[in-house]
Coordinates of C-alpha atoms and ligand atoms in Angstrom, one line a residue:
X1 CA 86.0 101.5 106.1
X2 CA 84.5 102.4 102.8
X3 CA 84.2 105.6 101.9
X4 CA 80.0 105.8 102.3
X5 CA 80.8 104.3 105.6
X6 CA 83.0 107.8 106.7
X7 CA 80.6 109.9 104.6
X8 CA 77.3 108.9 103.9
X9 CA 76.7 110.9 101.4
X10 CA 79.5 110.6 99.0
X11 CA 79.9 110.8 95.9
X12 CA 84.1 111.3 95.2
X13 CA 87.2 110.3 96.6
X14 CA 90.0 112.8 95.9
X15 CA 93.9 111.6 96.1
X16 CA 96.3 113.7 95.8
X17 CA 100.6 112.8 95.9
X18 CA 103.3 115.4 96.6
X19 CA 106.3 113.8 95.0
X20 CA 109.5 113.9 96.9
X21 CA 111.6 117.2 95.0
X22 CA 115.4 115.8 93.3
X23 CA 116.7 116.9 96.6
X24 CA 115.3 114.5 99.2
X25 CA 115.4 111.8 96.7
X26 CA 119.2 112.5 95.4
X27 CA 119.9 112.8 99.2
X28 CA 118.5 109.6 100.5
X29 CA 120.4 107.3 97.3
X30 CA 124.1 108.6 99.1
X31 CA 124.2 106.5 101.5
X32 CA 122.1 103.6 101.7
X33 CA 122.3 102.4 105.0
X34 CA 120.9 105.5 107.3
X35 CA 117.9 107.8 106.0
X36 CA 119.3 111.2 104.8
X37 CA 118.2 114.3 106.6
X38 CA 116.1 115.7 104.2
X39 CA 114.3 112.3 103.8
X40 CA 113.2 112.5 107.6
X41 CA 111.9 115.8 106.8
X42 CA 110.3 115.2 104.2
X43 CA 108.4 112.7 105.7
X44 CA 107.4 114.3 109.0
X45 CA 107.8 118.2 108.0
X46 CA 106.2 117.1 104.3
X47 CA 103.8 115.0 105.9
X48 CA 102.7 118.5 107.8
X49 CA 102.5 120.1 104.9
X50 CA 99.9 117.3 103.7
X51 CA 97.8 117.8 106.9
X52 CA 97.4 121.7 106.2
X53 CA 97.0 121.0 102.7
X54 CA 93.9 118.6 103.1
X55 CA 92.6 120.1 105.7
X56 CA 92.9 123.8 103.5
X57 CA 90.9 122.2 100.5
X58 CA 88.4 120.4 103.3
X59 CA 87.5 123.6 104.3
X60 CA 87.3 125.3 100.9
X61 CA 84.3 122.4 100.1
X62 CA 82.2 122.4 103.2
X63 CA 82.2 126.7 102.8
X64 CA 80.9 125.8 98.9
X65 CA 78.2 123.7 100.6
X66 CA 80.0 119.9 100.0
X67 CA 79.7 118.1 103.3
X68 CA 83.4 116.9 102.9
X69 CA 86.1 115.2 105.6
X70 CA 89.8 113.6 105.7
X71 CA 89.5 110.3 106.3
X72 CA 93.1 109.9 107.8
X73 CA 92.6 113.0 110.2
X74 CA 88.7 111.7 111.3
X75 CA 88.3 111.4 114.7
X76 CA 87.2 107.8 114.0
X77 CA 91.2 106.8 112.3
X78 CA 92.4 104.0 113.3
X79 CA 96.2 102.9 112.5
X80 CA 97.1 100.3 115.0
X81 CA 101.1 98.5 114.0
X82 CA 100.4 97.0 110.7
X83 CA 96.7 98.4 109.4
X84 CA 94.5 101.1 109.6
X85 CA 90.7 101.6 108.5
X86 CA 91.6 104.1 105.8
X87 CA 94.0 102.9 103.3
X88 CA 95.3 105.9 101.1
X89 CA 97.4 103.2 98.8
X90 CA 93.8 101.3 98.1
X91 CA 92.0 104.4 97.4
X92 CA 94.7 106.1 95.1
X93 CA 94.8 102.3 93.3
X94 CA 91.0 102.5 92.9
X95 CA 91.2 106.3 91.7
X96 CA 93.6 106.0 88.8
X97 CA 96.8 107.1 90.2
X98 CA 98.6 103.7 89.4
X99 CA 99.3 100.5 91.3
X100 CA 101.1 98.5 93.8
X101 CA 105.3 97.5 93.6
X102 CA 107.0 95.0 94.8
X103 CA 108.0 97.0 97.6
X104 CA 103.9 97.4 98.3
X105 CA 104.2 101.3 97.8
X106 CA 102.3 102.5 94.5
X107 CA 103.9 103.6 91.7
X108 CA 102.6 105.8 89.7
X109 CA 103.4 107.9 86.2
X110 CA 105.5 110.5 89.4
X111 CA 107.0 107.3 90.7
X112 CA 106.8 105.7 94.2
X113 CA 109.1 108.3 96.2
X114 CA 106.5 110.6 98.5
X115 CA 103.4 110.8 100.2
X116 CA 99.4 111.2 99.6
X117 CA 96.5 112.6 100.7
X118 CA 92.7 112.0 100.3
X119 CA 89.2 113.8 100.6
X120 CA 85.5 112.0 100.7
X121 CA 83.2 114.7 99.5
X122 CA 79.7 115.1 98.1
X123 CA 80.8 117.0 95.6
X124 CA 80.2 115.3 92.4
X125 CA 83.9 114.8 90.4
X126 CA 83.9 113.1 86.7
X127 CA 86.4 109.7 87.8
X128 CA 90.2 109.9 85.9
X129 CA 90.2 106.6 84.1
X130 CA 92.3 104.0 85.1
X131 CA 95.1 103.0 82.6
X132 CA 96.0 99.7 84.6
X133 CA 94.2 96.2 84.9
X134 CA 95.5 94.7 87.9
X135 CA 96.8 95.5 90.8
X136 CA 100.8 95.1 89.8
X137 CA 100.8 95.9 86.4
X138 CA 103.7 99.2 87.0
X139 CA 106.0 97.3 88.5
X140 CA 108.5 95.6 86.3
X141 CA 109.6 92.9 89.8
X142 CA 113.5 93.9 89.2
X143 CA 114.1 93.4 92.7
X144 CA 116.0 96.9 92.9
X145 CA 113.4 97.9 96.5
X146 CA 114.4 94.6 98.0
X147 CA 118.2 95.0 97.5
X148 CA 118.5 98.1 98.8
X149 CA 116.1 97.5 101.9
X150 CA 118.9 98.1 104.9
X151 CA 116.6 95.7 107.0
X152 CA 115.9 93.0 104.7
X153 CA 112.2 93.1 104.5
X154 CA 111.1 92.3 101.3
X155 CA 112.3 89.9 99.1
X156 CA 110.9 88.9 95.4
X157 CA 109.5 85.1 96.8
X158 CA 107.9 86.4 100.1
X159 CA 106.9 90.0 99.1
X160 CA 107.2 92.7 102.2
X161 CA 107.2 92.1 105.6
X162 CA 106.1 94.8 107.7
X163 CA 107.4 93.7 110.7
X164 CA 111.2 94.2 109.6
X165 CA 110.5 97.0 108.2
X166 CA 108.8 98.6 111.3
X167 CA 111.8 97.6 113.4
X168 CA 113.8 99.8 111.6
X169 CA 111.8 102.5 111.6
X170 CA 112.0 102.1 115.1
X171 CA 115.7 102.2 115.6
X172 CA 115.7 105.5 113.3
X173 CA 113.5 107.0 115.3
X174 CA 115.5 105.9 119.1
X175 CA 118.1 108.2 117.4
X176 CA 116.6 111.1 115.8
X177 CA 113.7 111.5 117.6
X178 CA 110.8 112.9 116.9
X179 CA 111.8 112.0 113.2
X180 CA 111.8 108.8 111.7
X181 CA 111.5 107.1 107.9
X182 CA 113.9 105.1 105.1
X183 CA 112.6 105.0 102.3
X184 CA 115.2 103.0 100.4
X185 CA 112.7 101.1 99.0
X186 CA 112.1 104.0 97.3
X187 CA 115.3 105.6 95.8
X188 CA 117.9 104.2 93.4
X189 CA 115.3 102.4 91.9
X190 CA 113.4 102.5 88.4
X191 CA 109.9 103.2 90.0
X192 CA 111.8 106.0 92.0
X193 CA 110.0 109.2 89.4
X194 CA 108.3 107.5 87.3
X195 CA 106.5 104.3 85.9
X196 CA 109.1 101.9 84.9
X197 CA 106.8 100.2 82.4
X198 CA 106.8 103.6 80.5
Ligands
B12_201 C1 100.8 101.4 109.0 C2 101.7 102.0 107.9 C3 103.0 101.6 107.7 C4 103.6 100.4 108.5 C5 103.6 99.2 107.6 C6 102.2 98.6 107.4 C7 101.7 98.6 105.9 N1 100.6 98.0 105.7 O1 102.4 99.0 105.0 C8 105.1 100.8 108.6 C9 105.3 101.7 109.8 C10 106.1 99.7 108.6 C11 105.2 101.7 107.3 C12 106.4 101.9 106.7 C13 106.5 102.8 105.6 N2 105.5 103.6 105.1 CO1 103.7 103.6 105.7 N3 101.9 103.7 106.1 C14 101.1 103.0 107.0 C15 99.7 103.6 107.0 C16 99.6 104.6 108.2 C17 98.6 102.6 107.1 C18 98.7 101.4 106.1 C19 97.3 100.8 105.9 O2 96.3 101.4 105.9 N4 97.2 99.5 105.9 C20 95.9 98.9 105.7 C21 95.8 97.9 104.6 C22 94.4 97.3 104.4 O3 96.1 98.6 103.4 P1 97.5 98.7 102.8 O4 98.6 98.4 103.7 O5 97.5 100.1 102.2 O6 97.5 97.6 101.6 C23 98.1 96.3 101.7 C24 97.2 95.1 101.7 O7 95.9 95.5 101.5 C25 97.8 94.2 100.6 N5 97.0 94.3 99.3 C26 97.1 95.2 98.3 N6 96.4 94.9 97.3 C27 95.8 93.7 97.6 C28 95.0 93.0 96.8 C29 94.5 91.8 97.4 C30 93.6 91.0 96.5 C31 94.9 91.4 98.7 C32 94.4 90.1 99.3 C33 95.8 92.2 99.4 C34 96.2 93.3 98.8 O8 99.1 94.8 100.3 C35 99.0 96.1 100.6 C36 100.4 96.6 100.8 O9 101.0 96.0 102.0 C37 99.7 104.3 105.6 C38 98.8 105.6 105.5 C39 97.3 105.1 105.2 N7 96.4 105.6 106.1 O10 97.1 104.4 104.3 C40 101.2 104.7 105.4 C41 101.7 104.6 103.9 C42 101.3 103.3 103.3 N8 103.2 104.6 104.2 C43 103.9 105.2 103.3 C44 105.3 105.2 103.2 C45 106.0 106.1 102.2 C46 106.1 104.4 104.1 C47 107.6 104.3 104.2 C48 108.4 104.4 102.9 C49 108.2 105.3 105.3 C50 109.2 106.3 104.9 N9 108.7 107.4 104.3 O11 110.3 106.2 105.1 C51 107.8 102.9 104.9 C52 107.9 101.7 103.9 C53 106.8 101.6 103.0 C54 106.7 100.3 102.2 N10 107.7 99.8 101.5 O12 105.6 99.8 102.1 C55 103.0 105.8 102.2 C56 103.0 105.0 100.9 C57 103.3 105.9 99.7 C58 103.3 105.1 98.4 N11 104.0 105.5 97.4 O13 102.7 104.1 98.3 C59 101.6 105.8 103.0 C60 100.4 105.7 102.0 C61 101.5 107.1 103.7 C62 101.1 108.4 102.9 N12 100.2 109.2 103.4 O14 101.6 108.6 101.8 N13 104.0 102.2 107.0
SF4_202 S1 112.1 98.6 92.5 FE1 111.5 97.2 90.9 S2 110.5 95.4 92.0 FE2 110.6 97.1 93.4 S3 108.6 98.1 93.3 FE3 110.0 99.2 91.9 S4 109.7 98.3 89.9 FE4 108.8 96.9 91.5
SF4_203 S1 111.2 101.8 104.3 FE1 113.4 101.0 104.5 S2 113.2 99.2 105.9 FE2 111.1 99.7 105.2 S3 110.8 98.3 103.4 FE3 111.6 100.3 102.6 S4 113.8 100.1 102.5 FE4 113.1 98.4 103.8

């Protein structure tokens, strides 16, 4: 869904991404076969803190009078497997923050490693300009993501295949429950912090 079609009235999309701190990241490169602790909290405990964080600034805009909601927390979301209807890494591409990896995260000048959020509001924002062309110019194809992948999903001929990659997630999550994440894609590798093109 586009964003008029969540909001009507619209007139901005706001991204927002809360880099991963040194200490999740340095944690998950140790061992690269299993997630680290503090990457599977990170992801669901951090991912919280993204919820209450959008929601926080939703509120703060409909009070100033900017009819305003979170896509990914609408009633109407949709994620089924593979997809959803609200696709944070096409709207931070389209918003400036940077642009897709081999890996199909974004990268951007903070790197790859973490996790965003988005508002549609009426409130009327000036755009950030994009510093990007097309839609894989920050990623320098070194094949570091696919390499470390522990389940072999993405490889520099075929791209990423979700499938794989949800199967692990899967088997993370049989053992710790109500956790679950990788992330290898993201750490150890030149997009990890910042833009490798830079
Ligand atoms: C479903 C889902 C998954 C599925 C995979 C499906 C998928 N499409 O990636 C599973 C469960 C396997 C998964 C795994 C992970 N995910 Co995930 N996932 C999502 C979710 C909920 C929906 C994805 C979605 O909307 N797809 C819809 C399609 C239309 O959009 P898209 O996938 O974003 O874009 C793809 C296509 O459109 C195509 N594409 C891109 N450009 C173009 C251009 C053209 C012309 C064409 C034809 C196609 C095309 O390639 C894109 C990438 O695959 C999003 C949150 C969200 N609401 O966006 C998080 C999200 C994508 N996940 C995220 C993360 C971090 C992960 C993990 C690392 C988990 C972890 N923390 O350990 C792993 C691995 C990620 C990886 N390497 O891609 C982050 C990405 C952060 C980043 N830097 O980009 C997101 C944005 C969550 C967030 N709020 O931050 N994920
Ligand atoms: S590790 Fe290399 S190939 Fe993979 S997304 Fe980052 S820059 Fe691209
Ligand atoms: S999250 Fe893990 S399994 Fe999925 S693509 Fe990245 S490294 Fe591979």
């Amino acid at each position: 869904m586009k964003p008029r079609e969540w909001l009507p009235s619209a007139n901005t999309v706001i991204v927002y991404f809360f880099p991963f701190t040194d200490e999740i990241r340095e944690s998950n490169r140790k061992v690269m076969s299993w997630p680290s602790n503090e990457w599977l909290h990170g992801r669901i405990d951090g991912h919280e803190f993204m919820r209450e964080f959008s929601l926080f600034l939703n509120s703060r805009l409909n009070d100033e009078g900017y009819k305003s909601l979170v896509s990914g927390l609408d009633s109407r979301f949709k994620s089924t497997g593979f997809t959803s209807n609200w696709s944070e890494r096409h709207a931070a591409y389209i918003c400036g923050l940077g642009t897709f990896g081999l890996s199909k995260g974004i990268i951007m000048e903070k790197g790859t490693a973490g996790r965003f959020g988005s508002i549609v509001t009426e409130l009327r924002l000036k755009p950030d300009i994009k510093k990007y062309n097309s839609i894989y110019e920050y990623c320098i194809n070194c094949g570091v993501c696919a390499e470390n992948c522990p389940a072999e999903a993405i490889s520099t001929e075929k791209g990423k295949d979700h499938k794989r990659c949800s199967d692990f997630l899967d088997i993370v999550k049989e053992k710790h429950k109500p956790y679950y994440g990788c992330g290898k894609c993201q750490v150890g590798v030149p997009c990890e912090n910042r833009n490798p093109k830079d």
